[in-house]
Coordinates of C-alpha atoms and ligand atoms in Angstrom, one line a residue:
M53 CA 68.1 119.0 96.9
S54 CA 70.9 120.9 98.7
N55 CA 74.4 120.0 97.8
S56 CA 76.2 122.7 99.8
G57 CA 79.5 121.5 101.0
T58 CA 79.9 119.0 98.2
P59 CA 83.5 119.1 97.0
S60 CA 84.1 120.1 93.4
D61 CA 85.5 118.3 90.4
F62 CA 84.3 118.0 86.8
I63 CA 82.1 115.0 87.6
R64 CA 80.4 116.6 90.6
D65 CA 80.0 119.8 88.7
A66 CA 78.2 117.9 85.9
V67 CA 76.0 116.0 88.4
R68 CA 75.2 119.3 90.2
E69 CA 74.1 120.9 86.9
D70 CA 71.9 117.9 86.1
L71 CA 70.1 118.2 89.4
E72 CA 69.8 122.0 89.1
S73 CA 68.5 121.8 85.5
G74 CA 66.0 119.1 86.5
R75 CA 67.5 116.5 84.1
F76 CA 67.6 114.2 87.0
D77 CA 66.0 114.5 90.4
R78 CA 68.2 112.0 92.1
V79 CA 71.6 110.4 91.8
Q80 CA 72.3 106.7 91.2
T81 CA 75.8 105.4 90.3
R82 CA 77.1 101.9 89.8
F83 CA 80.4 100.1 89.6
P84 CA 80.1 97.6 86.7
P85 CA 82.9 94.9 86.9
E86 CA 83.0 91.9 84.6
P87 CA 83.5 88.9 87.0
N88 CA 86.5 87.6 85.1
A89 CA 89.3 88.7 87.5
Y90 CA 90.2 90.1 90.9
L91 CA 89.8 93.8 91.5
H92 CA 92.9 96.0 91.5
I93 CA 93.6 99.4 92.9
G94 CA 92.4 101.1 89.7
H95 CA 89.0 99.5 90.2
A96 CA 89.2 100.8 93.8
K97 CA 89.4 104.3 92.4
A98 CA 86.4 103.7 90.1
I99 CA 84.4 102.3 93.0
L100 CA 85.3 105.2 95.2
V101 CA 84.4 107.8 92.5
D102 CA 81.0 106.1 92.0
F103 CA 80.4 105.7 95.7
G104 CA 81.6 109.2 96.6
V105 CA 79.4 110.9 94.0
A106 CA 76.4 109.0 95.2
K107 CA 77.2 109.8 98.8
D108 CA 77.8 113.5 98.2
F109 CA 74.5 114.0 96.5
G110 CA 72.4 111.9 98.9
G111 CA 72.0 109.2 96.2
T112 CA 72.6 105.5 95.9
F113 CA 75.4 103.3 94.7
K114 CA 75.1 99.8 93.1
L115 CA 77.6 97.0 92.6
R116 CA 76.5 95.5 89.2
F117 CA 78.1 92.7 87.5
D118 CA 78.4 92.9 83.7
D119 CA 78.3 89.2 83.5
T120 CA 77.7 88.7 79.8
N121 CA 80.6 86.5 78.9
P122 CA 80.3 83.0 80.5
V123 CA 83.5 81.7 79.0
K124 CA 85.7 84.0 81.1
E125 CA 83.5 84.4 84.2
D126 CA 83.6 82.5 87.4
Q127 CA 81.8 82.4 90.7
E128 CA 85.2 82.7 92.4
F129 CA 85.6 86.2 90.9
V130 CA 82.0 87.2 91.8
D131 CA 82.6 86.3 95.5
A132 CA 86.0 88.0 95.6
I133 CA 84.7 91.2 94.0
I134 CA 81.8 91.4 96.5
D135 CA 84.1 90.8 99.4
D136 CA 86.7 93.3 98.2
T137 CA 84.0 95.9 97.7
H138 CA 82.7 95.5 101.2
W139 CA 86.2 95.7 102.5
L140 CA 86.9 98.9 100.5
L141 CA 83.8 100.7 101.5
A142 CA 83.9 99.5 105.1
E143 CA 80.8 101.4 106.2
P144 CA 78.4 101.7 103.2
G145 CA 75.8 103.4 105.3
N146 CA 72.6 104.1 103.4
V147 CA 74.4 104.8 100.1
W148 CA 74.9 101.1 99.2
D149 CA 72.6 98.3 100.4
G150 CA 75.6 95.9 100.3
Q151 CA 73.9 93.7 97.7
A152 CA 75.1 92.9 94.2
L153 CA 73.1 93.2 91.0
F154 CA 73.7 91.0 87.9
G155 CA 73.3 92.2 84.3
S156 CA 72.4 88.6 83.4
D157 CA 69.2 89.0 85.4
H158 CA 68.0 91.2 82.5
F159 CA 68.8 88.6 79.7
E160 CA 65.1 88.0 78.9
Q161 CA 64.4 91.8 78.7
M162 CA 67.5 92.3 76.5
Y163 CA 66.3 89.6 74.2
L164 CA 62.9 91.3 73.9
Y165 CA 64.6 94.6 73.1
A166 CA 66.7 92.9 70.4
V167 CA 63.5 91.6 68.8
E168 CA 62.1 95.1 68.9
L169 CA 65.2 96.4 67.1
I170 CA 64.8 93.6 64.5
K171 CA 61.2 94.6 64.0
K172 CA 62.3 98.2 63.4
G173 CA 64.7 97.1 60.8
K174 CA 67.6 98.0 63.0
A175 CA 69.2 94.7 63.6
Y176 CA 69.9 91.7 61.4
V177 CA 71.3 88.1 61.6
C178 CA 74.6 87.9 59.9
D179 CA 76.4 84.7 58.7
L180 CA 79.9 86.1 58.5
S181 CA 82.6 84.4 60.5
P182 CA 84.5 86.5 63.0
E183 CA 87.4 86.8 60.6
E184 CA 85.2 87.9 57.7
M185 CA 83.5 90.4 59.9
R186 CA 86.8 91.9 61.0
A187 CA 88.0 92.2 57.4
N188 CA 84.7 93.9 56.5
R189 CA 84.9 96.3 59.3
G190 CA 87.4 98.6 57.6
T191 CA 89.9 100.8 59.4
L192 CA 90.1 104.3 60.7
T193 CA 90.9 105.5 57.1
R194 CA 88.8 103.0 55.2
P195 CA 85.0 102.6 55.6
G196 CA 83.6 99.1 56.3
T197 CA 81.9 97.0 53.7
P198 CA 78.2 96.1 54.2
C199 CA 77.6 92.4 53.9
E200 CA 74.7 90.9 51.9
N201 CA 72.9 89.8 55.1
R202 CA 72.4 93.4 56.0
E203 CA 69.4 93.6 53.7
R204 CA 67.7 90.4 55.0
P205 CA 63.9 90.9 55.4
V206 CA 62.6 91.6 58.9
E207 CA 60.6 88.3 58.9
D208 CA 63.7 86.3 58.1
N209 CA 65.7 88.0 60.8
L210 CA 63.0 87.4 63.4
D211 CA 62.9 83.7 62.4
L212 CA 66.6 83.3 62.4
F213 CA 67.1 85.0 65.7
D214 CA 64.4 82.9 67.3
R215 CA 66.2 79.8 66.0
M216 CA 69.5 81.1 67.3
R217 CA 68.0 81.2 70.7
N218 CA 66.5 77.8 70.3
G219 CA 69.9 76.2 69.7
E220 CA 69.4 75.3 66.0
F221 CA 72.8 76.6 65.0
E222 CA 76.3 75.7 65.9
D223 CA 78.4 78.0 68.0
G224 CA 79.7 80.9 66.0
A225 CA 77.5 80.1 63.0
C226 CA 75.9 83.5 63.0
T227 CA 75.4 86.6 65.0
L228 CA 72.8 89.3 65.5
R229 CA 74.2 92.7 64.5
A230 CA 72.9 96.2 64.9
K231 CA 72.3 98.0 61.6
I232 CA 73.9 101.3 62.1
D233 CA 76.5 102.7 59.7
M234 CA 79.3 100.7 58.1
A235 CA 80.9 104.0 57.1
S236 CA 80.8 105.6 60.5
P237 CA 84.1 107.3 61.5
N238 CA 83.5 105.6 64.9
I239 CA 84.3 102.0 64.3
N240 CA 82.1 100.9 67.2
L241 CA 79.1 102.0 65.1
R242 CA 79.9 99.8 62.1
D243 CA 77.2 97.3 62.7
P244 CA 78.4 95.9 66.1
V245 CA 77.5 92.4 67.2
M246 CA 74.7 92.2 69.7
Y247 CA 74.4 88.4 70.2
R248 CA 76.8 85.5 69.7
I249 CA 76.0 81.8 69.8
R250 CA 78.0 80.2 72.6
R251 CA 77.1 77.0 74.4
A252 CA 78.7 77.8 77.8
H253 CA 77.6 77.4 81.4
H254 CA 76.7 80.7 82.9
H255 CA 77.4 81.2 86.6
R256 CA 73.8 82.3 87.2
Q257 CA 71.8 81.3 84.2
G258 CA 73.2 77.8 83.9
S259 CA 72.6 76.4 80.5
K260 CA 69.4 78.4 79.9
W261 CA 70.9 80.4 77.1
C262 CA 73.0 79.5 74.1
I263 CA 73.1 83.1 72.9
Y264 CA 74.9 85.7 74.9
P265 CA 74.6 89.5 74.5
S266 CA 77.8 91.4 73.7
Y267 CA 79.2 93.7 76.3
D268 CA 78.3 96.8 74.3
W269 CA 74.7 95.8 73.8
A270 CA 74.2 94.8 77.4
H271 CA 76.1 97.5 79.3
G272 CA 74.0 100.5 78.4
L273 CA 70.7 98.5 78.8
E274 CA 71.7 97.4 82.3
D275 CA 72.4 101.0 83.3
S276 CA 69.0 102.0 81.8
L277 CA 67.0 99.2 83.3
E278 CA 68.5 99.8 86.8
G279 CA 67.8 103.5 86.7
T280 CA 71.4 104.6 86.8
T281 CA 71.5 108.4 86.5
H282 CA 75.2 108.8 86.0
S283 CA 77.3 106.1 84.4
L284 CA 80.8 107.0 85.4
C285 CA 83.5 105.1 83.6
T286 CA 87.0 105.3 82.3
L287 CA 88.0 107.2 79.1
E288 CA 88.2 104.1 76.9
Y289 CA 84.4 104.0 76.9
E290 CA 84.1 107.5 75.5
D291 CA 84.0 106.0 71.9
H292 CA 81.4 103.5 73.0
R293 CA 79.1 106.2 74.3
P294 CA 77.5 107.0 70.9
L295 CA 76.7 103.3 70.6
Y296 CA 75.1 103.1 74.0
D297 CA 73.1 106.2 73.1
W298 CA 72.1 104.8 69.8
F299 CA 70.6 101.6 71.4
L300 CA 68.7 103.5 74.0
D301 CA 67.4 106.1 71.6
E302 CA 66.3 103.5 69.1
L303 CA 64.5 101.7 71.8
G304 CA 63.2 104.9 73.3
I305 CA 64.0 103.9 76.8
Y306 CA 65.3 105.7 79.9
H307 CA 68.7 107.3 79.3
P308 CA 71.5 107.7 81.9
R309 CA 74.3 110.2 81.4
Q310 CA 77.7 108.8 80.9
I311 CA 80.8 110.7 82.2
E312 CA 84.3 109.5 81.6
F313 CA 87.4 110.0 83.7
S314 CA 91.0 108.7 83.4
R315 CA 92.3 105.4 84.6
L316 CA 94.6 105.2 87.5
N317 CA 98.0 103.8 86.9
L318 CA 100.7 103.0 89.5
T319 CA 104.4 102.7 89.1
H320 CA 106.4 99.5 89.7
T321 CA 103.4 97.3 88.9
V322 CA 101.1 96.3 86.1
M323 CA 97.3 96.8 86.1
S324 CA 96.0 94.4 83.6
K325 CA 93.9 91.3 84.1
R326 CA 95.8 89.4 81.4
K327 CA 99.1 90.1 83.1
F328 CA 97.7 89.1 86.4
V329 CA 96.8 85.7 84.9
E330 CA 100.3 85.5 83.4
L331 CA 101.9 86.4 86.8
V332 CA 99.9 83.8 88.7
E333 CA 100.0 81.0 86.1
G334 CA 103.7 81.6 85.4
G335 CA 104.4 81.1 89.1
H336 CA 105.9 84.6 89.4
V337 CA 103.6 85.3 92.4
T338 CA 101.9 82.9 94.7
G339 CA 98.3 83.8 93.7
Y340 CA 96.0 86.7 93.1
D341 CA 96.3 87.6 96.7
D342 CA 100.1 87.5 96.7
P343 CA 101.1 90.5 98.9
R344 CA 103.1 92.0 96.0
M345 CA 100.1 92.1 93.7
P346 CA 98.2 95.4 93.1
T347 CA 94.9 93.5 93.5
L348 CA 92.8 94.5 96.5
A349 CA 93.2 90.9 97.7
G350 CA 96.9 91.3 97.5
L351 CA 96.9 94.7 99.2
R352 CA 94.7 93.4 102.0
R353 CA 96.9 90.4 102.6
R354 CA 99.9 92.7 102.6
G355 CA 98.3 94.6 105.5
Y356 CA 97.1 97.8 103.7
S357 CA 93.9 99.0 105.4
S358 CA 90.9 100.1 103.3
G359 CA 91.3 103.5 104.9
A360 CA 94.8 103.9 103.5
V361 CA 93.5 102.9 100.0
R362 CA 90.6 105.3 100.2
E363 CA 93.0 108.1 101.2
F364 CA 95.3 107.3 98.3
C365 CA 92.4 107.4 95.9
R366 CA 91.2 110.6 97.4
R367 CA 94.7 112.1 96.8
A368 CA 94.7 110.8 93.3
G369 CA 91.5 112.7 92.5
V370 CA 89.5 112.5 89.3
S371 CA 90.5 114.1 86.0
K372 CA 90.5 113.4 82.3
S373 CA 94.3 113.5 81.9
D374 CA 96.6 110.5 82.1
Q375 CA 97.3 109.6 85.7
T376 CA 100.2 107.7 87.0
M377 CA 100.6 107.7 90.7
E378 CA 104.0 106.8 92.3
M379 CA 104.2 103.7 94.5
Y380 CA 105.6 105.9 97.3
Q381 CA 102.4 108.0 97.3
L382 CA 100.5 104.8 98.1
E383 CA 103.1 103.8 100.7
D384 CA 102.9 107.2 102.4
C385 CA 99.1 106.7 102.9
V386 CA 99.8 103.3 104.3
R387 CA 102.5 104.6 106.7
E388 CA 100.3 107.5 107.9
D389 CA 97.5 105.2 108.6
L390 CA 99.6 102.6 110.4
N391 CA 101.5 105.2 112.4
R392 CA 98.2 106.1 114.0
R393 CA 96.9 102.5 114.5
A394 CA 99.6 100.0 114.8
N395 CA 101.0 99.0 118.2
R396 CA 104.8 99.0 118.5
V397 CA 106.8 95.9 119.3
M398 CA 110.4 95.0 119.1
G399 CA 111.7 92.4 116.7
V400 CA 115.1 91.5 115.4
L401 CA 115.5 90.4 111.8
D402 CA 119.2 89.6 111.7
P403 CA 120.2 88.8 115.3
I404 CA 123.6 89.1 117.1
K405 CA 123.7 87.8 120.6
V406 CA 124.6 90.2 123.4
I407 CA 125.6 89.0 126.9
I408 CA 125.0 91.7 129.5
T409 CA 127.7 90.7 132.0
N410 CA 126.5 92.8 134.9
V411 CA 123.0 91.4 134.9
S412 CA 122.4 88.5 137.2
H413 CA 118.7 88.3 137.7
E414 CA 116.6 85.9 135.6
V415 CA 114.3 88.5 134.1
E416 CA 113.3 92.1 134.5
W417 CA 110.0 93.3 133.0
L418 CA 110.3 96.8 131.5
E419 CA 107.3 99.0 130.7
A420 CA 106.9 99.9 127.0
V421 CA 104.5 102.2 125.3
N422 CA 102.2 100.5 122.8
N423 CA 101.6 103.5 120.6
P424 CA 103.0 106.9 121.2
E425 CA 100.4 108.3 118.8
D426 CA 97.5 106.8 120.8
P427 CA 97.7 107.0 124.6
A428 CA 94.6 104.7 124.8
A429 CA 96.7 101.9 123.4
G430 CA 98.3 101.7 126.9
V431 CA 101.5 100.0 127.9
R432 CA 102.9 96.4 128.0
Q433 CA 105.8 94.7 129.8
V434 CA 108.8 93.5 127.8
P435 CA 111.3 91.0 129.4
M436 CA 114.9 91.8 129.7
T437 CA 117.4 89.0 130.4
K438 CA 121.1 88.6 130.7
E439 CA 121.2 87.4 127.0
I440 CA 119.5 89.5 124.4
F441 CA 119.6 89.9 120.7
I442 CA 120.1 93.1 118.8
D443 CA 120.1 93.6 115.0
A444 CA 123.4 93.0 113.2
D445 CA 122.8 96.3 111.5
D446 CA 123.1 98.1 114.8
F447 CA 126.6 97.0 115.5
R448 CA 130.0 97.6 113.7
A449 CA 133.2 96.1 115.0
D450 CA 135.0 98.7 112.9
P451 CA 132.6 101.7 112.8
P452 CA 132.8 104.3 110.0
P453 CA 133.0 108.0 111.1
K454 CA 129.8 109.3 112.7
Y455 CA 128.4 105.9 113.3
H456 CA 126.3 106.4 116.4
R457 CA 125.1 102.9 117.0
L458 CA 126.9 100.2 118.9
S459 CA 130.6 99.6 118.5
P460 CA 133.4 98.4 120.8
G461 CA 133.8 100.9 123.6
T462 CA 130.7 103.0 122.8
E463 CA 127.2 103.3 124.4
V464 CA 123.7 103.1 123.1
R465 CA 120.4 103.1 124.8
L466 CA 118.3 99.9 124.8
R467 CA 114.8 100.9 124.0
Y468 CA 112.7 101.1 127.2
G469 CA 115.8 99.9 129.1
Y470 CA 119.2 101.0 130.0
V471 CA 122.3 102.6 128.5
M472 CA 124.6 99.8 127.4
K473 CA 128.3 99.8 126.6
C474 CA 130.1 97.3 124.4
E475 CA 133.2 96.0 126.2
Q476 CA 134.3 93.1 124.0
V477 CA 133.6 91.3 120.8
V478 CA 133.9 87.5 120.9
Y479 CA 134.6 85.8 117.6
N480 CA 134.0 82.3 116.4
P481 CA 136.9 80.4 114.9
D482 CA 135.6 81.2 111.4
G483 CA 136.0 84.9 112.2
L484 CA 132.3 85.7 112.5
I485 CA 131.0 87.4 115.5
K486 CA 129.8 85.0 118.2
E487 CA 128.6 87.4 120.7
L488 CA 129.1 90.8 122.3
L489 CA 130.0 91.3 125.9
C490 CA 128.3 94.4 127.2
K491 CA 127.5 96.2 130.5
I492 CA 124.5 98.2 131.3
D493 CA 124.4 101.3 133.6
P494 CA 121.8 100.4 136.2
E495 CA 121.2 104.1 136.9
T496 CA 119.8 104.8 133.4
K497 CA 116.6 102.8 133.4
G498 CA 113.6 104.1 131.5
A499 CA 112.5 105.3 128.1
N500 CA 114.1 108.7 128.2
P501 CA 115.6 109.4 131.6
S502 CA 117.0 112.9 132.0
D503 CA 120.3 111.7 133.1
G504 CA 122.1 114.3 131.1
R505 CA 124.0 111.7 129.0
K506 CA 124.5 112.3 125.4
I507 CA 123.5 108.9 124.0
K508 CA 123.1 109.3 120.2
A509 CA 121.3 106.1 119.4
T510 CA 118.5 104.0 120.9
I511 CA 118.3 100.5 119.5
H512 CA 115.7 97.7 119.7
W513 CA 116.4 94.3 121.1
V514 CA 114.7 91.2 122.3
S515 CA 115.3 88.8 125.2
A516 CA 117.1 85.6 124.0
V517 CA 115.0 83.6 126.5
H518 CA 111.5 85.1 125.7
A519 CA 111.6 86.1 122.1
I520 CA 109.4 84.1 119.7
E521 CA 110.9 82.9 116.4
C522 CA 108.7 83.9 113.5
E523 CA 109.0 84.0 109.7
A524 CA 109.2 87.6 108.4
R525 CA 108.4 87.9 104.7
L526 CA 110.1 91.0 103.3
Y527 CA 108.4 92.4 100.2
D528 CA 109.6 95.0 97.8
H529 CA 108.3 96.3 94.4
L530 CA 107.3 93.5 92.1
F531 CA 109.0 95.2 89.2
V532 CA 112.3 97.0 89.0
D533 CA 111.2 99.6 86.4
P534 CA 108.6 102.2 87.3
D535 CA 106.8 101.3 84.0
P536 CA 107.6 97.6 83.4
D537 CA 106.2 97.9 79.8
R538 CA 108.5 100.8 79.1
P539 CA 111.8 100.4 80.9
N540 CA 113.8 103.6 81.0
G541 CA 110.7 105.3 79.7
R542 CA 111.2 103.8 76.2
A543 CA 109.2 101.1 74.5
R544 CA 110.8 97.7 74.8
E545 CA 112.9 96.6 71.9
S546 CA 112.7 93.0 73.0
G547 CA 111.2 90.8 75.7
T548 CA 108.2 91.6 77.9
Y549 CA 107.3 93.3 81.1
L550 CA 108.2 90.0 82.8
D551 CA 111.9 90.9 82.2
S552 CA 111.4 93.7 84.6
L553 CA 110.4 91.4 87.5
N554 CA 112.4 92.3 90.7
P555 CA 114.3 89.1 91.7
N556 CA 114.4 90.4 95.3
S557 CA 110.7 91.3 95.6
H558 CA 110.3 88.6 98.3
T559 CA 112.8 87.4 100.8
S560 CA 112.1 85.5 103.9
V561 CA 114.0 85.7 107.2
R562 CA 113.7 84.1 110.7
A563 CA 112.8 87.0 113.0
L564 CA 112.9 87.1 116.8
V565 CA 110.0 89.0 118.1
E566 CA 109.1 90.0 121.7
P567 CA 106.6 87.6 123.3
S568 CA 103.7 90.1 123.4
V569 CA 102.9 89.1 119.8
Q570 CA 102.2 85.5 120.7
D571 CA 98.4 85.7 120.5
A572 CA 98.4 87.9 117.4
K573 CA 95.7 87.0 114.9
T574 CA 95.7 87.0 111.1
G575 CA 95.5 90.6 109.9
D576 CA 96.8 92.2 113.1
T577 CA 99.3 94.9 112.3
F578 CA 102.4 96.0 114.2
Q579 CA 105.2 98.4 113.9
F580 CA 108.5 96.6 114.5
E581 CA 110.3 99.5 116.0
R582 CA 112.8 101.1 113.7
I583 CA 112.2 98.4 111.0
G584 CA 108.8 98.8 109.5
Y585 CA 105.2 97.8 109.7
F586 CA 104.2 94.1 109.6
C587 CA 101.0 92.2 109.6
V588 CA 100.1 88.6 110.5
D589 CA 99.7 86.5 107.3
P590 CA 97.0 83.9 106.9
D591 CA 99.7 81.2 106.5
T592 CA 100.3 81.6 110.3
R593 CA 99.9 78.3 112.2
P594 CA 99.8 77.6 115.9
G595 CA 103.3 78.3 117.2
A596 CA 104.5 79.5 113.8
I597 CA 103.6 83.1 113.1
V598 CA 104.2 84.5 109.7
F599 CA 104.6 88.3 109.3
N600 CA 104.4 90.2 106.1
R601 CA 106.3 93.4 105.9
I602 CA 103.7 96.0 104.9
V603 CA 106.0 98.9 104.4
T604 CA 109.4 100.0 105.7
L605 CA 109.7 103.1 108.0
R606 CA 111.0 106.2 106.4
D607 CA 113.8 108.2 108.0
T608 CA 114.2 105.5 110.6
W609 CA 117.5 106.7 112.1
A610 CA 116.8 110.4 111.9
K611 CA 113.5 110.0 113.8
I612 CA 114.5 107.7 116.6
E613 CA 117.9 109.5 117.1
K614 CA 116.1 112.8 117.4
K615 CA 113.6 111.4 119.9
S616 CA 116.2 109.8 122.1
N617 CA 118.1 113.0 122.3
A618 CA 115.1 115.2 123.0
Ligands
ATP1293 P1 88.7 94.5 80.9 O1 89.8 94.9 79.9 O2 88.6 93.1 81.1 O3 87.4 95.2 80.5 P2 88.7 96.3 83.1 O4 89.8 96.7 84.0 O5 88.0 97.4 82.3 O6 89.2 95.2 82.2 P3 86.1 95.8 84.3 O7 85.7 94.7 85.1 O8 85.4 96.0 83.0 O9 87.7 95.6 84.0 O10 86.2 97.2 85.1 C1 85.1 97.7 85.8 C2 85.2 99.2 85.8 O11 86.4 99.6 86.4 C3 85.1 99.8 84.5 O12 84.0 100.7 84.5 C4 86.4 100.6 84.3 O13 86.1 101.8 83.8 C5 87.0 100.7 85.7 N1 88.4 100.6 85.7 C6 89.2 99.6 85.2 N2 90.5 99.9 85.4 C7 90.6 101.1 86.0 C8 91.7 101.9 86.4 N3 93.0 101.5 86.2 N4 91.4 103.1 87.0 C9 90.1 103.5 87.2 N5 89.1 102.7 86.8 C10 89.3 101.5 86.2
MG1294 MG1 86.1 96.6 81.1

């Protein structure tokens, strides 16, 4: 097999060696989620590592559920994980057949393997309670204590295990344990549990089983039974590898190679299933797909494309050292992607009314470029009327030095329109601005006419007659601290990560947006010129568009001001 052109990292180097040495003659990877939560961006990295290695070596990728714990698992999570994986991989090609595999489909075979180990004297039924077992397990410095069940005769173990399966014992009454080494320095090898009695409904097996395999017993068997060649996983499984090896070697069955890499962490968020549950159930977010969540469902709803997430994970790379990526690195990928793809529109988030005193026509349609990065996106017409709105932030009645946007007596360019001068500020009795009276220069029409005038700022605006009122949801980091568990880089003395929640992570405003967005569909993305990127949220109803701010623009003023002077 030729692998020329395959990029290099320690995983790919190992895979390449395995192919060259003949240890494997093909490559098969898998992503093995437990269907007990939604996927997050760390999982995206794991999926992309698995998928990428399979793809680079002309192999195959599988999505395989490690569905051994019916108490925590749910069909909702299975469906969401499959959907998110399709979204992330976008075009699986011939690397992934798009199907999901389920570890639970091997329960019968796992049971037979367990019987085999019992017959070999390598597994026994143990009557200890979970607490007793924990106490007997020892610690890093103290070896475990073997229990008396350890020496049960094989015949008794076979009989008891059969009765466990047949439902003769109460939940938790006994377990099947591997007989390895109670003094092993690796605690995972101190006679780990292989089966527990648990009467629970399984999302695929229904009530067929009342004993369920432990994760550690099932995981390696699933990889083996499926013909996985390279079991890629995160570093916390390094200490479990000797156990997976022990099971496979004792059974004498096909043996994949496990390679570990570091987990992906991201600043200003948390990446733990338990915390996701707390955030959702505590009402701190609106659901697993809240646009502030680092779940793939949340990122999707926020308006991040899978291409941006793939690029972010590519930049993160694979290594064995701790990895914390900054939120801005993710946002940069999102901006770069949207800059290429998103059509531009004008929208005003904090409107001030402007009356253009020298306009008398009802409406003038001005041509606007949809996407300067993509000529194929074409042009549209935006309506200009005597009354328009501009953003409050683009006007100062009393401008500070070097303020280039609108102020009494100064000129700005209206994007796609004319140079406009502010002649008078009209106040309400309460002292707030009622409206601005302005004049345009009819000789200055167009995006960038070479009229030789030095206009320092171009501002966005919308027609007061044609603009559509929408809800704009403005999102910011969910947590104030880069590491919510360690504010200021130190372990918390009191409280929890929840104390670091950003009280301003979601605000909602009434925005006025140009009419071209009126037929926008859920998921459509736009750049609101000079403000940021927005996408249409599924909460949108006919006549009531809801936009999510995906990400703000960087260097807003610098860029636009440079352009309008070019
Ligand atoms: P749990 O604590 O419930 O096991 P988990 O995040 O490990 O949580 P799994 O469903 O077991 O969830 O994860 C599936 C795979 O995703 C595992 O192989 C794991 O190595 C990988 N993974 C989980 N979190 C990250 C992360 N932050 N970065 C990279 N890979 C991850
Ligand atoms: Mg896990």
